[in-house]
Amino acid sequence: MREPLPLRLYNTLSREKSDFKPAGSEVKLYVCGVTVYDYSHLGHAMSSIIFEVLHRYLEYRGFKVRRVQNFTDVDDKIIRKAVQEGTSADAVSDKYVQSFFDDMDALKIRRADLYPRVTREIPQIIDIIRQIEARGGAYDLNGSVYFRVLADADYGKLSHRSLDEMLQGTRFEAEQGKEHPADFALWKASKPGEPAWDSPWGSGRPGWHIECSAMVLHHLGASIDIHGGGNDLIFPHHENEMAQSETATGAEPFTRWWLHNGMLRLEGEKMSKSLGNIVQVREAIKRHSPEAVRLWVLSGQYRSPLLYDPESIEAQERALRRLRGAVEFQSPAGESAVDGAPYKQRFIDAMDDDLNTPQGIAAVFDLASAIYKGRDSGANVQAAQGTLREITGALGLSLDTRRVAIGAISDAEVDGMVRQRTDFRTQKRFADADGVRKQLEEAGIVIKDGPTGTTWTRL
RNA sequence: GGCGACGUAGCCAAGUGGUCUAAGGCAGGGGUCUGCAAAACCCCGAUUCGGCGGUUCGAAUCCGCCCGUCGCCUCCA
């Protein structure tokens, strides 16, 4: 196999693809997680799958990776929900942190190495705000602290907007006394009944963006390799996060590669909690297998928007059978082996080009096809089957699992019924044989009569 | 209003100057296997890339205009 080309990743900051090389011995990867005030939806799943696949692929290409994904567990919506439900903000966030893990585990998304939570990082947050203050990047206003955008000469560089452009056509919240309309809160003075912590500026809580800065700096350092999230976070969240972090540490760049995934849409609109057009993960997994959801997400390039359509996921369910079928059979012991290497090379080339998963998956299906053809001509395809498992594994796609419905009949029962049907067939009692087959079909078992006997699989 | 992305077969989706008379998946048609079957395997599929001009020896790929869809500018993966 020839020397692989370097992995290239598209960077929102530079607006172009460039050869990826981590600064140190391990890739520092931070992914913006969810605000835990409700059940997660498929958009969160999409983002989580994409950055998990990035993690896996980096490892596949020989990098060591440390992935950190945060939970934002203090926020207006959490507080509001706590009030509605007559409970505490902690209780609300605990509940949805747990449900996030349950959902992502159900989707077989490999967990990050660390999941920090804002409320456990308050001292670090206060430290950073003090550093920003010390560098003239912040000012105190009635117990709140604001970031001074004019103190940051290149503010706007991530979202590629000047302050003038940002102000055009938009009204920033006219907070009394702010030096500039785009100045944003690093620390919010406490209001009665809200969670609050002591600080040099009085009792209060962190602003929206500062938490991520603190968690990145604390757990990964002043400059990280990759920062990921949905493209709806580019502005203001990531823009502000970068401005704060670079002001606090003086280290530039704060993030070497900014990666943003496209939005999941429902009926042409972005799926979002505020629009109310969401499909919760816990609903989706009742209907779809984790593998099908993953293949569906990866069927598009991660920067493009993805349209939710249950039929599309269902189609992946059928496509998966092709892949599973290609590794399930025992290879003929023949000599002329099928060479998986060219397919693997195509896969790597595609993935190296900013994770072109659609193209990578095309190579996967072509390899499956070659395996089937090899089998039919009696070739030894064992090594090729291994390659297929290897490259699907790099996508986090397991080919060994099938949907087994709760209360499904046992393998032994199926085997018994299949034997009985074979007896009927031997006796040419086809009506009885078909009756058994129908029964099995209703239980989700598919019968296949081949030259070497009858096999069955669960759908 | 400002900034940006996209429009490729019935559907999803790669390809961004010649190897494209355009990957891969789903659906559809034909076939193999089978007692009949099968959601299993094999074969077939756009002379064409939203529209109109232009650049070029050559464009789905570059430029301009138009039409359409979407995202950010406010909480958001």
mmCIF file with all atom_site columns, N, CA and C (backbone and C1' of nucleotides) in Angstrom, chain B residues 18-34:
data_model
loop_
_atom_site.group_PDB
_atom_site.id
_atom_site.type_symbol
_atom_site.label_atom_id
_atom_site.label_alt_id
_atom_site.label_comp_id
_atom_site.label_asym_id
_atom_site.label_entity_id
_atom_site.label_seq_id
_atom_site.pdbx_PDB_ins_code
_atom_site.Cartn_x
_atom_site.Cartn_y
_atom_site.Cartn_z
_atom_site.occupancy
_atom_site.B_iso_or_equiv
_atom_site.pdbx_formal_charge
_atom_site.auth_seq_id
_atom_site.auth_comp_id
_atom_site.auth_asym_id
_atom_site.auth_atom_id
_atom_site.pdbx_PDB_model_num
ATOM 1   P P     . G B 1 18 ? -10.403 17.261  -14.356 1.00 0.00 ? 18 G B P     1
ATOM 2   O "O5'" . G B 1 18 ? -10.598 16.737  -15.840 1.00 0.00 ? 18 G B "O5'" 1
ATOM 3   C "C5'" . G B 1 18 ? -11.912 16.518  -16.354 1.00 0.00 ? 18 G B "C5'" 1
ATOM 4   C "C4'" . G B 1 18 ? -11.740 16.128  -17.805 1.00 0.00 ? 18 G B "C4'" 1
ATOM 5   C "C3'" . G B 1 18 ? -11.285 14.691  -17.995 1.00 0.00 ? 18 G B "C3'" 1
ATOM 6   O "O3'" . G B 1 18 ? -12.409 14.080  -18.563 1.00 0.00 ? 18 G B "O3'" 1
ATOM 7   C "C1'" . G B 1 18 ? -9.973  16.245  -19.295 1.00 0.00 ? 18 G B "C1'" 1
ATOM 8   P P     . U B 1 19 ? -12.835 12.681  -18.689 1.00 0.00 ? 19 U B P     1
ATOM 9   O "O5'" . U B 1 19 ? -11.651 11.667  -18.294 1.00 0.00 ? 19 U B "O5'" 1
ATOM 10  C "C5'" . U B 1 19 ? -11.471 10.475  -19.079 1.00 0.00 ? 19 U B "C5'" 1
ATOM 11  C "C4'" . U B 1 19 ? -10.989 9.387   -18.164 1.00 0.00 ? 19 U B "C4'" 1
ATOM 12  C "C3'" . U B 1 19 ? -11.810 9.147   -16.909 1.00 0.00 ? 19 U B "C3'" 1
ATOM 13  O "O3'" . U B 1 19 ? -12.966 8.378   -17.226 1.00 0.00 ? 19 U B "O3'" 1
ATOM 14  C "C1'" . U B 1 19 ? -9.500  9.038   -16.420 1.00 0.00 ? 19 U B "C1'" 1
ATOM 15  P P     . C B 1 20 ? -14.089 8.231   -16.218 1.00 0.00 ? 20 C B P     1
ATOM 16  O "O5'" . C B 1 20 ? -15.391 8.999   -16.571 1.00 0.00 ? 20 C B "O5'" 1
ATOM 17  C "C5'" . C B 1 20 ? -15.949 9.301   -17.832 1.00 0.00 ? 20 C B "C5'" 1
ATOM 18  C "C4'" . C B 1 20 ? -16.877 10.469  -17.585 1.00 0.00 ? 20 C B "C4'" 1
ATOM 19  C "C3'" . C B 1 20 ? -16.281 11.840  -17.924 1.00 0.00 ? 20 C B "C3'" 1
ATOM 20  O "O3'" . C B 1 20 ? -16.958 12.425  -19.028 1.00 0.00 ? 20 C B "O3'" 1
ATOM 21  C "C1'" . C B 1 20 ? -17.311 11.817  -15.757 1.00 0.00 ? 20 C B "C1'" 1
ATOM 22  P P     . U B 1 21 ? -17.019 11.826  -20.459 1.00 0.00 ? 21 U B P     1
ATOM 23  O "O5'" . U B 1 21 ? -18.331 10.964  -20.280 1.00 0.00 ? 21 U B "O5'" 1
ATOM 24  C "C5'" . U B 1 21 ? -19.587 11.570  -20.358 1.00 0.00 ? 21 U B "C5'" 1
ATOM 25  C "C4'" . U B 1 21 ? -20.587 10.568  -20.815 1.00 0.00 ? 21 U B "C4'" 1
ATOM 26  C "C3'" . U B 1 21 ? -20.593 9.275   -20.011 1.00 0.00 ? 21 U B "C3'" 1
ATOM 27  O "O3'" . U B 1 21 ? -21.416 9.420   -18.896 1.00 0.00 ? 21 U B "O3'" 1
ATOM 28  C "C1'" . U B 1 21 ? -20.726 8.823   -22.336 1.00 0.00 ? 21 U B "C1'" 1
ATOM 29  P P     . A B 1 22 ? -21.559 8.303   -17.822 1.00 0.00 ? 22 A B P     1
ATOM 30  O "O5'" . A B 1 22 ? -21.163 9.138   -16.523 1.00 0.00 ? 22 A B "O5'" 1
ATOM 31  C "C5'" . A B 1 22 ? -19.799 9.246   -16.111 1.00 0.00 ? 22 A B "C5'" 1
ATOM 32  C "C4'" . A B 1 22 ? -19.786 9.614   -14.665 1.00 0.00 ? 22 A B "C4'" 1
ATOM 33  C "C3'" . A B 1 22 ? -20.807 8.823   -13.846 1.00 0.00 ? 22 A B "C3'" 1
ATOM 34  O "O3'" . A B 1 22 ? -20.217 7.611   -13.437 1.00 0.00 ? 22 A B "O3'" 1
ATOM 35  C "C1'" . A B 1 22 ? -21.079 11.114  -13.429 1.00 0.00 ? 22 A B "C1'" 1
ATOM 36  P P     . A B 1 23 ? -21.163 6.538   -12.690 1.00 0.00 ? 23 A B P     1
ATOM 37  O "O5'" . A B 1 23 ? -20.654 6.638   -11.193 1.00 0.00 ? 23 A B "O5'" 1
ATOM 38  C "C5'" . A B 1 23 ? -21.013 5.652   -10.270 1.00 0.00 ? 23 A B "C5'" 1
ATOM 39  C "C4'" . A B 1 23 ? -19.923 5.523   -9.246  1.00 0.00 ? 23 A B "C4'" 1
ATOM 40  C "C3'" . A B 1 23 ? -20.341 4.686   -8.064  1.00 0.00 ? 23 A B "C3'" 1
ATOM 41  O "O3'" . A B 1 23 ? -20.124 3.319   -8.343  1.00 0.00 ? 23 A B "O3'" 1
ATOM 42  C "C1'" . A B 1 23 ? -19.446 6.711   -7.293  1.00 0.00 ? 23 A B "C1'" 1
ATOM 43  P P     . G B 1 24 ? -21.352 2.287   -8.302  1.00 0.00 ? 24 G B P     1
ATOM 44  O "O5'" . G B 1 24 ? -21.758 2.368   -6.774  1.00 0.00 ? 24 G B "O5'" 1
ATOM 45  C "C5'" . G B 1 24 ? -20.837 1.951   -5.770  1.00 0.00 ? 24 G B "C5'" 1
ATOM 46  C "C4'" . G B 1 24 ? -21.353 2.372   -4.419  1.00 0.00 ? 24 G B "C4'" 1
ATOM 47  C "C3'" . G B 1 24 ? -22.820 2.054   -4.177  1.00 0.00 ? 24 G B "C3'" 1
ATOM 48  O "O3'" . G B 1 24 ? -23.012 0.698   -3.820  1.00 0.00 ? 24 G B "O3'" 1
ATOM 49  C "C1'" . G B 1 24 ? -22.392 4.264   -3.523  1.00 0.00 ? 24 G B "C1'" 1
ATOM 50  P P     . G B 1 25 ? -24.402 -0.028  -4.141  1.00 0.00 ? 25 G B P     1
ATOM 51  O "O5'" . G B 1 25 ? -25.373 0.625   -3.066  1.00 0.00 ? 25 G B "O5'" 1
ATOM 52  C "C5'" . G B 1 25 ? -25.117 0.424   -1.678  1.00 0.00 ? 25 G B "C5'" 1
ATOM 53  C "C4'" . G B 1 25 ? -26.121 1.198   -0.875  1.00 0.00 ? 25 G B "C4'" 1
ATOM 54  C "C3'" . G B 1 25 ? -27.576 0.927   -1.211  1.00 0.00 ? 25 G B "C3'" 1
ATOM 55  O "O3'" . G B 1 25 ? -28.042 -0.259  -0.608  1.00 0.00 ? 25 G B "O3'" 1
ATOM 56  C "C1'" . G B 1 25 ? -27.247 3.245   -1.078  1.00 0.00 ? 25 G B "C1'" 1
ATOM 57  P P     . C B 1 26 ? -29.157 -1.134  -1.309  1.00 0.00 ? 26 C B P     1
ATOM 58  O "O5'" . C B 1 26 ? -30.452 -0.225  -1.162  1.00 0.00 ? 26 C B "O5'" 1
ATOM 59  C "C5'" . C B 1 26 ? -30.992 0.041   0.124   1.00 0.00 ? 26 C B "C5'" 1
ATOM 60  C "C4'" . C B 1 26 ? -32.162 0.968   0.001   1.00 0.00 ? 26 C B "C4'" 1
ATOM 61  C "C3'" . C B 1 26 ? -33.252 0.530   -0.971  1.00 0.00 ? 26 C B "C3'" 1
ATOM 62  O "O3'" . C B 1 26 ? -34.096 -0.454  -0.410  1.00 0.00 ? 26 C B "O3'" 1
ATOM 63  C "C1'" . C B 1 26 ? -32.795 2.800   -1.305  1.00 0.00 ? 26 C B "C1'" 1
ATOM 64  P P     . A B 1 27 ? -34.731 -1.569  -1.376  1.00 0.00 ? 27 A B P     1
ATOM 65  O "O5'" . A B 1 27 ? -35.686 -0.723  -2.326  1.00 0.00 ? 27 A B "O5'" 1
ATOM 66  C "C5'" . A B 1 27 ? -36.887 -0.158  -1.803  1.00 0.00 ? 27 A B "C5'" 1
ATOM 67  C "C4'" . A B 1 27 ? -37.533 0.727   -2.845  1.00 0.00 ? 27 A B "C4'" 1
ATOM 68  C "C3'" . A B 1 27 ? -37.889 0.051   -4.158  1.00 0.00 ? 27 A B "C3'" 1
ATOM 69  O "O3'" . A B 1 27 ? -39.121 -0.640  -4.077  1.00 0.00 ? 27 A B "O3'" 1
ATOM 70  C "C1'" . A B 1 27 ? -36.796 2.084   -4.611  1.00 0.00 ? 27 A B "C1'" 1
ATOM 71  P P     . G B 1 28 ? -39.297 -1.997  -4.939  1.00 0.00 ? 28 G B P     1
ATOM 72  O "O5'" . G B 1 28 ? -39.143 -1.511  -6.451  1.00 0.00 ? 28 G B "O5'" 1
ATOM 73  C "C5'" . G B 1 28 ? -40.175 -0.742  -7.072  1.00 0.00 ? 28 G B "C5'" 1
ATOM 74  C "C4'" . G B 1 28 ? -39.803 -0.471  -8.516  1.00 0.00 ? 28 G B "C4'" 1
ATOM 75  C "C3'" . G B 1 28 ? -39.496 -1.712  -9.354  1.00 0.00 ? 28 G B "C3'" 1
ATOM 76  O "O3'" . G B 1 28 ? -40.676 -2.321  -9.837  1.00 0.00 ? 28 G B "O3'" 1
ATOM 77  C "C1'" . G B 1 28 ? -37.819 -0.103  -9.721  1.00 0.00 ? 28 G B "C1'" 1
ATOM 78  P P     . G B 1 29 ? -40.664 -3.904  -10.143 1.00 0.00 ? 29 G B P     1
ATOM 79  O "O5'" . G B 1 29 ? -39.779 -4.038  -11.458 1.00 0.00 ? 29 G B "O5'" 1
ATOM 80  C "C5'" . G B 1 29 ? -40.309 -3.591  -12.713 1.00 0.00 ? 29 G B "C5'" 1
ATOM 81  C "C4'" . G B 1 29 ? -39.293 -3.854  -13.808 1.00 0.00 ? 29 G B "C4'" 1
ATOM 82  C "C3'" . G B 1 29 ? -38.766 -5.286  -13.893 1.00 0.00 ? 29 G B "C3'" 1
ATOM 83  O "O3'" . G B 1 29 ? -39.647 -6.145  -14.587 1.00 0.00 ? 29 G B "O3'" 1
ATOM 84  C "C1'" . G B 1 29 ? -36.949 -3.800  -13.981 1.00 0.00 ? 29 G B "C1'" 1
ATOM 85  P P     . G B 1 30 ? -39.658 -7.700  -14.220 1.00 0.00 ? 30 G B P     1
ATOM 86  O "O5'" . G B 1 30 ? -38.263 -8.216  -14.794 1.00 0.00 ? 30 G B "O5'" 1
ATOM 87  C "C5'" . G B 1 30 ? -38.068 -8.329  -16.208 1.00 0.00 ? 30 G B "C5'" 1
ATOM 88  C "C4'" . G B 1 30 ? -36.650 -8.763  -16.495 1.00 0.00 ? 30 G B "C4'" 1
ATOM 89  C "C3'" . G B 1 30 ? -36.229 -10.099 -15.893 1.00 0.00 ? 30 G B "C3'" 1
ATOM 90  O "O3'" . G B 1 30 ? -36.664 -11.214 -16.641 1.00 0.00 ? 30 G B "O3'" 1
ATOM 91  C "C1'" . G B 1 30 ? -34.541 -8.498  -15.498 1.00 0.00 ? 30 G B "C1'" 1
ATOM 92  P P     . G B 1 31 ? -36.997 -12.586 -15.879 1.00 0.00 ? 31 G B P     1
ATOM 93  O "O5'" . G B 1 31 ? -35.559 -13.082 -15.362 1.00 0.00 ? 31 G B "O5'" 1
ATOM 94  C "C5'" . G B 1 31 ? -34.621 -13.644 -16.274 1.00 0.00 ? 31 G B "C5'" 1
ATOM 95  C "C4'" . G B 1 31 ? -33.285 -13.796 -15.604 1.00 0.00 ? 31 G B "C4'" 1
ATOM 96  C "C3'" . G B 1 31 ? -33.130 -14.913 -14.577 1.00 0.00 ? 31 G B "C3'" 1
ATOM 97  O "O3'" . G B 1 31 ? -32.944 -16.192 -15.176 1.00 0.00 ? 31 G B "O3'" 1
ATOM 98  C "C1'" . G B 1 31 ? -32.055 -12.952 -13.802 1.00 0.00 ? 31 G B "C1'" 1
ATOM 99  P P     . U B 1 32 ? -33.173 -17.521 -14.315 1.00 0.00 ? 32 U B P     1
ATOM 100 O "O5'" . U B 1 32 ? -32.012 -17.445 -13.225 1.00 0.00 ? 32 U B "O5'" 1
ATOM 101 C "C5'" . U B 1 32 ? -30.659 -17.724 -13.592 1.00 0.00 ? 32 U B "C5'" 1
ATOM 102 C "C4'" . U B 1 32 ? -29.808 -17.809 -12.345 1.00 0.00 ? 32 U B "C4'" 1
ATOM 103 C "C3'" . U B 1 32 ? -30.254 -18.864 -11.346 1.00 0.00 ? 32 U B "C3'" 1
ATOM 104 O "O3'" . U B 1 32 ? -29.726 -20.140 -11.690 1.00 0.00 ? 32 U B "O3'" 1
ATOM 105 C "C1'" . U B 1 32 ? -29.808 -16.834 -10.215 1.00 0.00 ? 32 U B "C1'" 1
ATOM 106 P P     . C B 1 33 ? -30.588 -21.460 -11.378 1.00 0.00 ? 33 C B P     1
ATOM 107 O "O5'" . C B 1 33 ? -30.618 -21.531 -9.791  1.00 0.00 ? 33 C B "O5'" 1
ATOM 108 C "C5'" . C B 1 33 ? -29.405 -21.774 -9.060  1.00 0.00 ? 33 C B "C5'" 1
ATOM 109 C "C4'" . C B 1 33 ? -29.658 -21.510 -7.592  1.00 0.00 ? 33 C B "C4'" 1
ATOM 110 C "C3'" . C B 1 33 ? -30.832 -22.278 -6.993  1.00 0.00 ? 33 C B "C3'" 1
ATOM 111 O "O3'" . C B 1 33 ? -30.438 -23.594 -6.625  1.00 0.00 ? 33 C B "O3'" 1
ATOM 112 C "C1'" . C B 1 33 ? -30.932 -20.024 -6.305  1.00 0.00 ? 33 C B "C1'" 1
ATOM 113 P P     . U B 1 34 ? -31.381 -24.818 -6.961  1.00 0.00 ? 34 U B P     1
ATOM 114 O "O5'" . U B 1 34 ? -32.701 -24.509 -6.133  1.00 0.00 ? 34 U B "O5'" 1
ATOM 115 C "C5'" . U B 1 34 ? -32.686 -24.560 -4.716  1.00 0.00 ? 34 U B "C5'" 1
ATOM 116 C "C4'" . U B 1 34 ? -34.039 -24.163 -4.192  1.00 0.00 ? 34 U B "C4'" 1
ATOM 117 C "C3'" . U B 1 34 ? -35.202 -24.948 -4.781  1.00 0.00 ? 34 U B "C3'" 1
ATOM 118 O "O3'" . U B 1 34 ? -35.367 -26.180 -4.082  1.00 0.00 ? 34 U B "O3'" 1
ATOM 119 C "C1'" . U B 1 34 ? -35.716 -22.638 -4.782  1.00 0.00 ? 34 U B "C1'" 1
#
